[in-house]
Coordinates of C-alpha atoms and ligand atoms in Angstrom, one line a residue:
Chain A
M1 CA 15.0 -57.2 25.3
L2 CA 12.8 -58.7 23.4
G3 CA 8.9 -56.8 23.6
V4 CA 10.4 -54.5 26.2
G5 CA 9.1 -52.0 23.5
I6 CA 5.9 -53.4 23.2
L7 CA 5.2 -53.1 27.3
K8 CA 6.1 -49.2 26.9
G9 CA 4.3 -48.1 24.0
L10 CA 1.2 -50.3 26.1
T11 CA 2.6 -47.9 29.2
E12 CA 1.9 -44.9 27.2
T13 CA -2.1 -46.5 25.7
A14 CA -2.5 -47.1 29.6
R15 CA -1.6 -43.7 30.7
N16 CA -3.9 -42.0 27.5
F17 CA -6.6 -44.9 28.6
V18 CA -6.7 -43.1 32.2
G19 CA -6.3 -40.2 31.6
S20 CA -9.1 -39.5 29.6
Y21 CA -11.6 -40.0 32.6
F22 CA -9.6 -37.2 34.3
R23 CA -8.7 -34.6 31.8
K24 CA -10.5 -32.7 29.5
D25 CA -7.5 -32.5 26.7
R26 CA -7.8 -36.2 26.4
L27 CA -11.2 -37.0 26.2
T28 CA -12.0 -34.7 22.3
T29 CA -14.7 -36.4 21.4
I30 CA -18.6 -34.7 21.0
Q31 CA -21.3 -36.7 21.6
F32 CA -23.3 -35.3 19.0
P33 CA -26.0 -34.4 19.0
E34 CA -27.0 -34.1 22.2
E35 CA -23.3 -32.5 22.3
R36 CA -22.0 -29.2 20.3
A37 CA -18.9 -28.3 20.1
P38 CA -18.4 -24.5 20.4
R39 CA -19.6 -22.6 17.2
I40 CA -16.8 -21.4 15.4
E41 CA -17.6 -17.4 14.5
A42 CA -15.6 -17.4 10.9
S43 CA -17.3 -20.9 10.0
R44 CA -18.8 -21.1 6.3
N45 CA -20.5 -23.3 4.6
F46 CA -23.3 -22.0 1.8
P47 CA -24.3 -18.8 0.2
F48 CA -27.2 -16.5 2.3
L49 CA -28.7 -13.2 0.6
V50 CA -29.1 -10.6 3.2
Y51 CA -31.8 -8.5 3.4
D52 CA -32.2 -5.4 5.2
G53 CA -35.8 -4.1 7.4
P54 CA -39.2 -6.5 7.7
D55 CA -40.1 -7.6 4.0
A56 CA -37.1 -10.1 3.0
M57 CA -38.0 -9.9 -0.2
A58 CA -38.7 -6.2 -0.4
G59 CA -35.6 -5.5 1.8
L60 CA -32.8 -8.1 -0.1
R61 CA -29.9 -5.9 -1.2
C62 CA -28.7 -7.5 -3.9
V63 CA -29.2 -5.4 -7.4
S64 CA -28.0 -8.1 -10.0
C65 CA -25.5 -6.9 -11.1
F66 CA -24.1 -10.4 -12.0
I67 CA -20.7 -10.2 -10.5
C68 CA -20.9 -13.2 -8.7
E69 CA -22.6 -15.7 -11.1
K70 CA -19.6 -14.2 -13.4
E71 CA -16.6 -14.9 -11.1
C72 CA -18.4 -18.4 -9.4
P73 CA -15.6 -20.7 -9.9
P74 CA -18.2 -23.9 -10.8
K75 CA -20.6 -20.8 -12.3
C76 CA -23.5 -22.4 -9.2
I77 CA -25.4 -19.3 -9.5
I78 CA -28.1 -18.3 -11.6
I79 CA -29.7 -14.9 -11.1
D80 CA -32.8 -13.1 -13.9
K81 CA -32.8 -9.6 -13.5
S82 CA -35.9 -7.7 -12.8
T83 CA -36.9 -5.8 -16.0
D84 CA -38.0 -3.2 -13.9
K85 CA -36.6 -0.3 -10.4
K86 CA -37.9 -1.0 -6.9
P87 CA -37.1 1.1 -4.1
D88 CA -34.4 -0.8 -1.5
A89 CA -34.1 -0.9 1.9
T90 CA -33.2 2.9 1.9
G91 CA -35.5 4.1 -0.7
K92 CA -33.2 4.1 -3.9
L93 CA -34.6 3.1 -7.3
Q94 CA -32.1 -0.1 -7.7
F95 CA -32.6 -3.9 -10.3
Y96 CA -33.5 -6.7 -8.0
P97 CA -33.0 -10.0 -8.6
A98 CA -36.2 -11.7 -10.0
E99 CA -34.9 -15.2 -9.1
F100 CA -31.6 -16.7 -7.6
K101 CA -30.7 -19.5 -7.6
I102 CA -28.0 -21.1 -6.0
D103 CA -27.6 -25.1 -7.2
V104 CA -25.4 -26.2 -3.6
S105 CA -25.1 -30.1 -4.9
V106 CA -22.7 -27.5 -7.0
C107 CA -21.2 -25.1 -4.9
M108 CA -17.6 -26.2 -2.9
S109 CA -18.1 -23.1 0.2
C110 CA -15.1 -21.2 -1.6
Q111 CA -16.5 -17.7 -0.5
I112 CA -15.4 -16.1 -3.8
C113 CA -19.0 -14.8 -4.5
V114 CA -19.1 -12.8 -0.7
E115 CA -15.0 -11.4 -1.8
V116 CA -16.4 -10.0 -5.2
C117 CA -20.1 -8.8 -4.5
P118 CA -19.6 -4.6 -4.4
F119 CA -23.0 -4.4 -2.0
D120 CA -22.1 -6.9 0.7
A121 CA -25.3 -8.2 -0.3
I122 CA -24.6 -12.5 -1.0
K123 CA -22.5 -13.4 2.9
M124 CA -21.7 -17.3 4.4
D125 CA -24.2 -19.2 6.3
T126 CA -22.8 -21.5 9.1
D127 CA -25.4 -24.2 9.3
F128 CA -24.2 -27.1 8.2
E129 CA -27.4 -29.8 9.0
L130 CA -29.4 -30.0 5.3
S131 CA -29.8 -33.2 4.3
T132 CA -32.2 -33.7 2.7
Q133 CA -34.5 -36.8 0.6
N134 CA -35.2 -34.4 -2.7
R135 CA -32.0 -34.6 -5.0
F136 CA -33.5 -31.8 -7.5
D137 CA -36.3 -29.2 -5.9
D138 CA -34.2 -29.4 -2.7
L139 CA -30.7 -29.0 -3.2
L140 CA -31.1 -25.9 -6.3
W141 CA -32.1 -22.9 -3.5
P142 CA -34.2 -20.2 -4.8
K143 CA -33.9 -16.8 -3.4
L144 CA -37.0 -17.6 -0.9
R145 CA -34.8 -20.1 0.5
L146 CA -31.5 -17.7 0.7
A147 CA -33.0 -14.7 1.7
K148 CA -31.5 -14.6 6.0
S149 CA -32.2 -11.2 7.5
N150 CA -29.0 -9.4 8.2
E151 CA -30.2 -9.9 12.2
Y152 CA -29.2 -14.0 11.7
Y153 CA -26.2 -12.4 10.0
H154 CA -25.7 -10.7 13.0
E155 CA -25.7 -13.7 15.2
I156 CA -24.1 -16.1 13.1
H157 CA -20.7 -13.7 12.4
P158 CA -21.2 -10.5 14.8
T159 CA -17.4 -9.4 14.3
E160 CA -17.9 -8.8 10.6
A161 CA -21.1 -7.8 10.4
A162 CA -20.4 -4.8 12.7
A163 CA -17.7 -4.3 10.7
V164 CA -19.9 -4.3 7.4
D165 CA -22.5 -2.5 8.8
A166 CA -20.0 0.3 10.1
D167 CA -18.7 0.5 6.5
L168 CA -22.4 0.8 4.8
A169 CA -23.8 3.5 7.4
A170 CA -20.1 5.9 6.7
A171 CA -21.2 4.8 2.8
R172 CA -24.8 5.7 3.4
A173 CA -23.8 8.9 5.6
K174 CA -21.1 10.3 2.0
A175 CA -23.8 9.9 -0.4
A176 CA -27.0 11.3 2.1
P177 CA -25.6 14.7 2.9
K178 CA -24.9 16.3 -0.5
P179 CA -28.8 16.5 -1.9
A180 CA -29.1 18.0 1.6
A181 CA -26.4 20.6 0.6
P182 CA -26.6 24.2 -1.4
V183 CA -25.7 22.7 -4.2
A184 CA -28.2 20.4 -4.8
P185 CA -29.5 19.2 -8.0
V186 CA -26.0 18.9 -9.2
A187 CA -25.5 16.5 -6.4
A188 CA -28.5 14.3 -6.4
A189 CA -28.5 13.6 -9.4
A190 CA -24.4 12.3 -9.3
A191 CA -25.1 10.6 -6.0
P192 CA -27.0 7.5 -6.8
E193 CA -25.4 7.0 -10.1
K194 CA -22.4 6.6 -7.5
G195 CA -23.7 4.5 -5.6
T196 CA -25.0 1.9 -8.8
T197 CA -21.8 1.4 -10.0
A198 CA -19.1 1.5 -6.5
Chain B
M1 CA 12.6 -67.8 -8.6
T2 CA 11.7 -67.7 -12.3
T3 CA 12.0 -64.1 -13.8
L4 CA 9.7 -62.9 -15.1
A5 CA 8.3 -62.8 -18.9
E6 CA 6.1 -59.6 -19.9
A7 CA 3.3 -62.1 -21.2
P8 CA 3.9 -65.5 -19.8
P9 CA 3.6 -68.0 -22.6
K10 CA 0.0 -70.0 -22.6
S11 CA 2.1 -73.4 -21.9
T12 CA 2.9 -71.9 -17.9
L13 CA -0.9 -70.9 -17.4
S14 CA -2.4 -74.3 -17.6
P15 CA -2.7 -76.0 -14.8
S16 CA -2.0 -79.3 -16.0
A17 CA 0.8 -78.2 -18.4
S18 CA 3.2 -76.2 -15.3
N19 CA 4.5 -77.6 -12.9
G20 CA 3.7 -75.1 -10.2
D21 CA 6.6 -73.1 -9.3
T22 CA 6.3 -71.4 -12.6
Q23 CA 2.6 -70.3 -12.0
L24 CA 2.3 -66.4 -11.6
L25 CA -1.0 -64.7 -10.0
E26 CA -2.0 -61.4 -10.5
V27 CA -4.1 -59.2 -8.2
S28 CA -5.5 -56.2 -9.0
M29 CA -5.2 -54.6 -5.3
G30 CA -7.5 -51.1 -5.6
P31 CA -9.4 -49.0 -6.5
Q32 CA -11.4 -49.7 -3.8
H33 CA -9.1 -51.5 -0.8
P34 CA -8.5 -49.9 2.4
S35 CA -5.0 -49.3 2.6
T36 CA -4.6 -47.9 -1.1
H37 CA -5.2 -44.0 0.3
G38 CA -7.7 -43.5 -1.8
V39 CA -9.1 -45.1 -5.3
F40 CA -5.4 -46.6 -6.9
R41 CA -5.1 -49.6 -8.6
M42 CA -2.2 -51.7 -8.3
D43 CA -2.1 -54.9 -10.6
V44 CA 0.5 -56.8 -8.6
S45 CA 2.1 -60.3 -9.9
L46 CA 2.7 -62.7 -7.7
D47 CA 4.7 -66.1 -7.2
G48 CA 3.1 -67.3 -3.4
E49 CA 4.0 -64.3 -1.5
T50 CA 6.2 -62.4 -3.4
V51 CA 5.7 -59.1 -5.9
V52 CA 6.9 -60.3 -9.3
K53 CA 5.5 -56.8 -11.1
L54 CA 4.0 -53.9 -9.9
K55 CA 1.5 -51.7 -12.0
P56 CA 0.5 -48.8 -10.8
I57 CA -2.5 -47.5 -12.6
F58 CA -3.7 -44.1 -11.7
G59 CA -6.9 -42.1 -13.1
Y60 CA -9.1 -42.8 -10.7
L61 CA -9.8 -39.5 -9.3
H62 CA -8.8 -37.7 -12.7
R63 CA -11.1 -34.3 -12.1
N64 CA -9.4 -32.0 -15.6
H65 CA -8.1 -30.0 -12.7
E66 CA -5.4 -27.7 -15.5
K67 CA -7.6 -28.5 -17.9
I68 CA -10.7 -26.4 -16.0
A69 CA -8.7 -23.7 -15.0
E70 CA -7.8 -22.8 -18.5
N71 CA -11.5 -21.4 -18.4
E72 CA -11.3 -20.2 -15.0
T73 CA -9.9 -16.6 -14.2
Y74 CA -6.9 -16.9 -11.7
L75 CA -8.5 -16.3 -8.4
G76 CA -11.5 -19.4 -9.7
S77 CA -8.5 -21.6 -9.6
M78 CA -7.1 -20.9 -6.2
P79 CA -10.2 -22.9 -4.4
Y80 CA -10.0 -25.6 -6.9
T81 CA -6.2 -26.1 -5.4
D82 CA -7.5 -26.9 -2.3
R83 CA -8.3 -30.4 -3.6
L84 CA -5.2 -31.6 -4.3
D85 CA -3.8 -32.7 -1.7
Y86 CA -6.6 -32.8 0.7
F87 CA -4.2 -32.2 3.5
C88 CA -2.7 -29.6 2.6
S89 CA -4.7 -27.5 1.3
I90 CA -2.9 -24.2 2.5
T91 CA 0.5 -25.0 1.6
N92 CA -1.5 -25.4 -2.2
N93 CA -2.3 -22.7 -1.4
W94 CA 0.7 -21.4 -1.2
A95 CA 2.5 -23.0 -4.5
Y96 CA -0.1 -21.4 -6.8
A97 CA -0.6 -18.1 -5.1
L98 CA 3.6 -17.9 -5.4
S99 CA 3.7 -18.9 -9.2
V100 CA 1.4 -16.1 -9.5
E101 CA 3.2 -13.6 -7.8
T102 CA 5.9 -14.8 -10.1
L103 CA 4.3 -14.0 -13.2
A104 CA 2.4 -10.8 -12.4
G105 CA 5.6 -9.5 -10.1
I106 CA 3.7 -8.9 -7.1
V107 CA 5.3 -8.3 -3.9
V108 CA 4.1 -9.9 -0.7
P109 CA 4.0 -7.7 2.6
E110 CA 6.2 -8.6 5.8
R111 CA 3.5 -9.5 7.4
A112 CA 1.7 -11.7 5.3
E113 CA 4.5 -14.1 4.7
Y114 CA 4.6 -14.3 8.6
L115 CA 1.2 -15.7 8.4
R116 CA 1.9 -18.2 5.2
V117 CA 4.9 -20.0 7.2
I118 CA 2.8 -20.1 10.6
T119 CA -0.5 -21.6 8.4
A120 CA 2.2 -23.8 6.2
E121 CA 4.0 -25.6 9.3
L122 CA 0.9 -25.8 11.1
T123 CA -0.2 -27.7 7.2
R124 CA 2.8 -29.7 7.9
L125 CA 2.1 -30.3 11.7
Q126 CA -0.9 -32.3 10.2
N127 CA 0.2 -34.0 7.6
H128 CA 2.8 -36.0 9.2
T129 CA 1.2 -36.6 12.2
C130 CA -1.3 -38.1 9.8
L131 CA 0.6 -40.2 8.0
A132 CA 2.7 -41.3 10.8
G133 CA -0.7 -43.0 12.3
F134 CA -2.0 -44.4 8.7
L135 CA 1.1 -46.0 8.3
M136 CA 0.3 -47.7 11.5
Q137 CA -2.8 -48.3 10.9
D138 CA -1.5 -50.1 7.3
M139 CA 0.9 -52.0 9.4
G140 CA -2.2 -53.6 11.1
A141 CA -1.9 -51.1 15.0
S142 CA -5.7 -50.8 14.3
G143 CA -6.5 -47.6 15.7
T144 CA -4.7 -46.7 18.4
P145 CA -2.1 -44.4 17.1
L146 CA -4.4 -42.7 14.3
M147 CA -6.2 -41.9 16.8
Y148 CA -3.9 -40.2 19.1
A149 CA -2.6 -38.9 15.2
F150 CA -6.6 -37.8 14.7
R151 CA -6.5 -35.9 18.2
E152 CA -3.7 -33.9 17.7
R153 CA -4.7 -33.3 14.3
E154 CA -8.2 -32.2 14.7
K155 CA -6.4 -28.9 17.3
I156 CA -4.7 -28.0 13.9
L157 CA -8.1 -28.3 12.3
D158 CA -9.4 -25.1 14.7
L159 CA -7.4 -23.1 14.6
F160 CA -7.6 -23.7 10.5
E161 CA -11.2 -23.4 11.0
S162 CA -11.1 -20.4 12.5
L163 CA -8.8 -18.4 10.9
T164 CA -9.9 -19.2 7.8
G165 CA -13.6 -20.7 7.7
A166 CA -12.5 -24.1 6.8
R167 CA -11.3 -26.8 7.9
M168 CA -9.9 -28.6 4.9
M169 CA -10.7 -26.3 1.7
C170 CA -9.5 -23.3 3.4
N171 CA -8.7 -21.5 0.4
Y172 CA -6.5 -19.1 2.4
M173 CA -3.9 -17.4 -0.1
R174 CA -4.0 -14.9 -2.5
F175 CA -2.0 -13.1 -4.7
G176 CA -0.2 -10.9 -2.7
G177 CA -0.8 -12.0 0.8
C178 CA -3.7 -13.6 2.6
R179 CA -7.2 -13.5 2.8
V180 CA -8.3 -13.1 5.8
D181 CA -6.4 -11.3 9.3
L182 CA -5.8 -13.1 12.5
P183 CA -9.1 -13.0 14.7
A184 CA -8.4 -11.5 18.3
G185 CA -7.0 -14.3 20.4
W186 CA -5.9 -17.0 17.1
L187 CA -2.2 -16.2 18.5
E188 CA -2.1 -17.2 21.7
Q189 CA -4.2 -20.5 20.9
A190 CA -1.8 -20.6 18.2
K191 CA 1.1 -20.3 20.7
T192 CA -0.7 -23.4 23.0
V193 CA -1.5 -25.6 20.3
V194 CA 1.7 -25.6 19.7
A195 CA 3.6 -25.6 23.1
A196 CA 1.8 -28.6 23.8
F197 CA 3.0 -30.1 19.9
P198 CA 7.0 -32.0 21.6
K199 CA 5.2 -33.4 24.5
F200 CA 2.7 -35.5 22.0
L201 CA 5.4 -36.5 20.1
D202 CA 7.3 -38.1 23.0
E203 CA 4.3 -40.0 24.1
F204 CA 4.1 -40.6 20.2
E205 CA 7.4 -41.3 20.2
A206 CA 7.7 -44.2 23.3
L207 CA 4.5 -44.9 21.9
L208 CA 6.3 -46.3 18.7
N209 CA 10.2 -46.3 18.7
G210 CA 10.9 -48.6 20.8
N211 CA 8.3 -51.3 19.5
E212 CA 10.0 -54.6 18.0
I213 CA 7.1 -55.8 16.0
L214 CA 7.2 -51.6 14.6
M215 CA 10.8 -52.2 13.6
A216 CA 10.5 -55.9 12.0
R217 CA 8.1 -54.6 9.4
T218 CA 9.8 -51.2 8.6
Q219 CA 13.7 -51.3 8.4
G220 CA 15.3 -53.0 5.9
V221 CA 12.1 -52.6 4.4
G222 CA 11.1 -50.9 0.3
V223 CA 14.6 -49.7 0.0
L224 CA 14.7 -46.6 -2.2
S225 CA 18.4 -46.0 -2.9
K226 CA 20.3 -42.7 -3.0
E227 CA 20.5 -42.8 -7.1
L228 CA 17.9 -43.9 -7.8
A229 CA 15.5 -41.3 -6.1
I230 CA 17.5 -38.8 -7.6
N231 CA 16.9 -39.7 -11.2
A232 CA 12.9 -40.4 -10.7
G233 CA 13.0 -37.3 -9.8
V234 CA 11.3 -38.1 -5.6
T235 CA 11.4 -35.5 -3.8
G236 CA 10.9 -34.3 0.1
P237 CA 10.7 -36.5 2.9
M238 CA 11.3 -39.6 0.7
L239 CA 13.6 -38.6 -0.9
R240 CA 15.8 -36.9 2.4
A241 CA 15.2 -40.3 3.9
S242 CA 17.8 -42.0 0.9
G243 CA 19.7 -39.6 2.6
V244 CA 20.2 -36.8 -0.2
N245 CA 20.4 -33.8 1.1
Y246 CA 18.0 -31.0 -0.8
D247 CA 15.0 -29.3 0.8
L248 CA 13.7 -26.3 -0.5
R249 CA 12.9 -24.2 1.7
K250 CA 17.1 -24.3 2.0
V251 CA 17.8 -24.6 -1.4
D252 CA 15.2 -21.5 -2.5
K253 CA 14.7 -20.0 0.4
Y254 CA 11.1 -19.2 -1.4
G255 CA 9.1 -16.3 1.5
I256 CA 11.1 -15.8 4.4
Y257 CA 12.7 -19.6 5.3
D258 CA 16.1 -17.9 5.2
R259 CA 14.9 -16.1 8.3
F260 CA 14.5 -19.0 10.0
Q261 CA 16.9 -21.3 12.4
F262 CA 16.6 -25.2 11.2
R263 CA 17.7 -28.3 10.1
I264 CA 17.1 -30.2 8.0
P265 CA 16.6 -34.3 8.8
L266 CA 18.4 -36.7 6.9
G267 CA 18.1 -41.1 6.9
D268 CA 20.6 -43.4 6.1
H269 CA 18.7 -46.3 5.4
G270 CA 16.2 -45.2 2.5
D271 CA 14.0 -48.0 4.1
V272 CA 10.4 -47.2 5.3
Y273 CA 11.6 -47.2 9.4
D274 CA 13.5 -43.9 8.1
R275 CA 10.7 -42.1 5.8
Y276 CA 8.8 -42.5 9.7
M277 CA 11.2 -41.5 11.5
I278 CA 11.8 -38.3 9.1
R279 CA 8.7 -36.9 9.8
V280 CA 8.9 -37.3 13.5
L281 CA 11.8 -35.5 13.3
E282 CA 10.7 -33.0 10.5
M283 CA 7.6 -32.3 12.9
R284 CA 9.7 -31.1 15.7
E285 CA 12.2 -29.1 13.3
S286 CA 8.3 -27.3 12.1
V287 CA 8.1 -26.4 15.7
K288 CA 11.2 -24.7 15.9
I289 CA 9.6 -22.4 13.0
L290 CA 6.7 -21.9 14.1
E291 CA 7.8 -20.2 17.1
Q292 CA 10.6 -18.7 16.0
A293 CA 7.6 -17.3 13.4
M294 CA 5.2 -16.8 16.0
R295 CA 7.7 -14.7 17.9
D296 CA 8.9 -12.6 15.3
L297 CA 5.3 -11.7 13.3
P298 CA 5.2 -8.0 12.9
E299 CA 2.2 -5.6 12.3
G300 CA 1.0 -4.4 9.2
L301 CA -1.1 -5.4 5.8
I302 CA -2.1 -9.3 5.1
Q303 CA -2.4 -8.2 1.1
D304 CA -0.7 -5.7 -1.2
P305 CA -3.5 -3.0 -2.1
K306 CA -2.1 -3.1 -5.4
T307 CA -3.7 -6.7 -6.7
K308 CA -7.2 -6.0 -8.5
V309 CA -9.1 -9.5 -7.2
R310 CA -11.2 -9.0 -10.8
N311 CA -10.5 -8.8 -13.9
F312 CA -6.7 -9.3 -12.7
K313 CA -5.1 -9.8 -16.2
P314 CA -0.9 -10.9 -15.6
K315 CA 1.3 -9.7 -18.4
P316 CA 2.3 -12.3 -21.1
G317 CA 4.8 -14.4 -19.9
E318 CA 5.8 -17.9 -18.2
A319 CA 6.5 -18.8 -14.2
Y320 CA 7.5 -21.8 -12.8
G321 CA 6.9 -21.4 -8.8
R322 CA 7.2 -24.0 -6.5
I323 CA 7.3 -25.0 -2.7
E324 CA 8.6 -27.4 -0.7
S325 CA 5.1 -28.8 0.8
P326 CA 4.7 -31.9 2.8
K327 CA 4.5 -34.0 0.3
G328 CA 7.7 -33.0 -1.6
E329 CA 8.0 -30.4 -4.0
L330 CA 5.2 -29.1 -5.4
G331 CA 5.3 -26.6 -7.9
F332 CA 2.5 -24.8 -10.6
Y333 CA 3.6 -23.6 -13.9
L334 CA 2.1 -20.9 -15.6
V335 CA 1.8 -19.1 -19.0
S336 CA -0.5 -16.1 -19.7
D337 CA -1.2 -14.7 -22.5
G338 CA -2.3 -10.9 -21.1
T339 CA -6.2 -11.9 -20.9
P340 CA -8.0 -13.0 -17.5
R341 CA -7.3 -16.6 -18.3
P342 CA -3.6 -18.8 -17.4
Y343 CA -3.0 -20.5 -21.3
R344 CA -1.2 -22.7 -19.6
F345 CA -1.8 -24.3 -15.7
R346 CA 0.4 -27.3 -15.0
V347 CA 0.7 -28.5 -11.4
R348 CA 3.9 -30.7 -10.7
P349 CA 2.4 -33.4 -8.2
P350 CA 4.9 -34.9 -5.8
S351 CA 2.6 -37.6 -4.5
L352 CA 3.0 -38.5 -8.2
I353 CA 6.8 -38.2 -8.8
N354 CA 7.7 -40.2 -5.8
L355 CA 5.1 -42.6 -6.9
T356 CA 6.9 -43.9 -9.7
I357 CA 9.7 -46.3 -8.3
L358 CA 6.4 -47.7 -6.3
E359 CA 7.4 -51.0 -8.2
D360 CA 11.7 -50.6 -7.5
M361 CA 10.9 -51.1 -3.7
C362 CA 8.4 -53.6 -4.1
L363 CA 10.4 -56.4 -6.4
G364 CA 10.9 -59.1 -4.0
R365 CA 9.4 -57.9 -1.2
N366 CA 5.3 -58.9 -0.3
V367 CA 2.0 -58.3 0.2
A368 CA 1.5 -57.0 2.7
D369 CA 4.8 -55.1 2.6
V370 CA 3.3 -53.5 -0.1
V371 CA 1.2 -52.2 2.1
I372 CA 3.3 -50.8 3.9
I373 CA 5.9 -49.2 1.1
L374 CA 2.5 -47.4 -0.4
G375 CA 2.1 -46.5 3.0
S376 CA 5.4 -44.0 3.5
V377 CA 5.5 -42.7 0.5
D378 CA 2.4 -40.3 1.3
I379 CA 0.7 -40.2 -1.8
V380 CA -3.3 -38.6 -2.0
M381 CA -5.4 -39.0 -4.4
G382 CA -6.7 -36.0 -5.3
E383 CA -3.2 -34.8 -6.1
V384 CA -1.7 -37.9 -8.0
D385 CA -4.8 -37.6 -10.2
R386 CA -5.9 -34.6 -10.0
Ligands
SF4_401 S1 -22.9 -9.6 -6.6 FE1 -24.2 -9.4 -5.1 S2 -25.4 -7.5 -5.6 FE2 -24.1 -8.2 -7.3 S3 -25.7 -10.4 -8.4 FE3 -23.8 -11.3 -6.6 S4 -24.7 -10.8 -5.0 FE4 -26.5 -9.5 -5.9
SF4_402 S1 -19.5 -20.1 -2.5 FE1 -18.1 -20.0 -4.1 S2 -18.2 -22.1 -5.2 FE2 -20.7 -21.2 -3.6 S3 -21.1 -19.8 -4.8 FE3 -20.1 -18.6 -3.6 S4 -18.7 -18.2 -4.9 FE4 -20.0 -20.1 -6.2

């Protein structure tokens, strides 16, 4: 009979409408910004630079090796390498980025810079409330804005950050005992070099 | 109805000189038109309400993907493939990874193959639900079916986000495997979503399948014959709706598709209704594949450890890798000259090739039918224009 199909369909709509008052899986809308969806740990937005210790600019892990700049597909990372070396958070002398900029209007959040960085210096942020009215300066982020602490990294990606910290600690433990060993002079000379080229 | 001349003679263009019947009205639908699923334009010549000529015009979303890829490392093109068919980034990744793997002779570990099947079939589920929802929207069923479809899609996108970090631009596959392993609890969550999916399909079918308006609008509309479909190189659900049994998951058995029990639904009439039903039936088959894959998922490596991330240089040669994406045969043709960048990079986009027969399906129908015929082709302009 004509119309039966439509009536059947309307029953379905009614079931969903009434159900939305009682069942969570039928009412999925979240009233942003009053309500927020639970944060998903793996989500990613734009990269940031990790630093250790209290001072953001002194503790940057980045040694300006240019790998991420070269591998970034849309080429939105701009690095100026320092001419001098500075002790990093562990006290080792390293080059550092005199300037490190990311053009977030170009960045496509692909995470390739994170994958290729051998020093775990660049990671993905989850902050998405970034709208701005200045399309020039506010979209070309300097290293001052990119630097975020390791604690912040632990807060947004706890599992991943714990694994990275364990890796770094293991690498340091492997490098550290050597200078203290009997054949100190040779090993001490070899160790930092290994660290920088790894 | 008068037959159409390529350029109507001058006399028919002035109202006074014609008898009124022979005047054709040329309408430009798009590029900004809500029914064209993106920036797509159709130059439609109308005789009254009837379509006598239709010229599809693409290129509004051209972004030079293939040329850019030739100046990019092999890995660097992976995130760009997400942007082809942005509904199904994971299947795009897979097709590209497959062709690079063929080129470089990389073997994919067992667990990664399973992860690929699981994520790709989830992609198919969400693509087909969206298509069904959008098709109803095109037909004038504003909102309701589309919102129900989006509600289900959201669950799958949440799964993607907790696995890959992004809902749509997943960038998940790597040469020789996948980028990350499943996080804790993911598989259980995915099993719940997949187990609940057939119930949603039942509801969706109850909502629509017997609906008289739907049947009147879709049955016998936009018929695509078997012969034309084959000759035009149409693939995917479009081809199968016309009754041709051709699915690369069965024909090529790429990955590990030979291990799963599933069937290929086929249509009889090749009209819009069949194309809609094929998608619904395919979703049920995908659920079967997902259940088997999640049951059998082995432990082990997720990426071939010998494949380099940086400085990846396949030996000179050429390769074509193709998979059954939710829209049809998606292929990547690559030529390597031994440098870190491909010498030639070419995409075979199913949406574009399925769109070439649009005029044949639309001739003699009216404008409202053109909209749903286009909707049933399932295009994404990101892939058509590249
Ligand atoms: S790859 Fe890492 S260490 Fe090298 S420049 Fe980039 S962020 Fe700095
Ligand atoms: S996320 Fe991708 S696009 Fe953005 S800076 Fe990193 S490599 Fe470049």
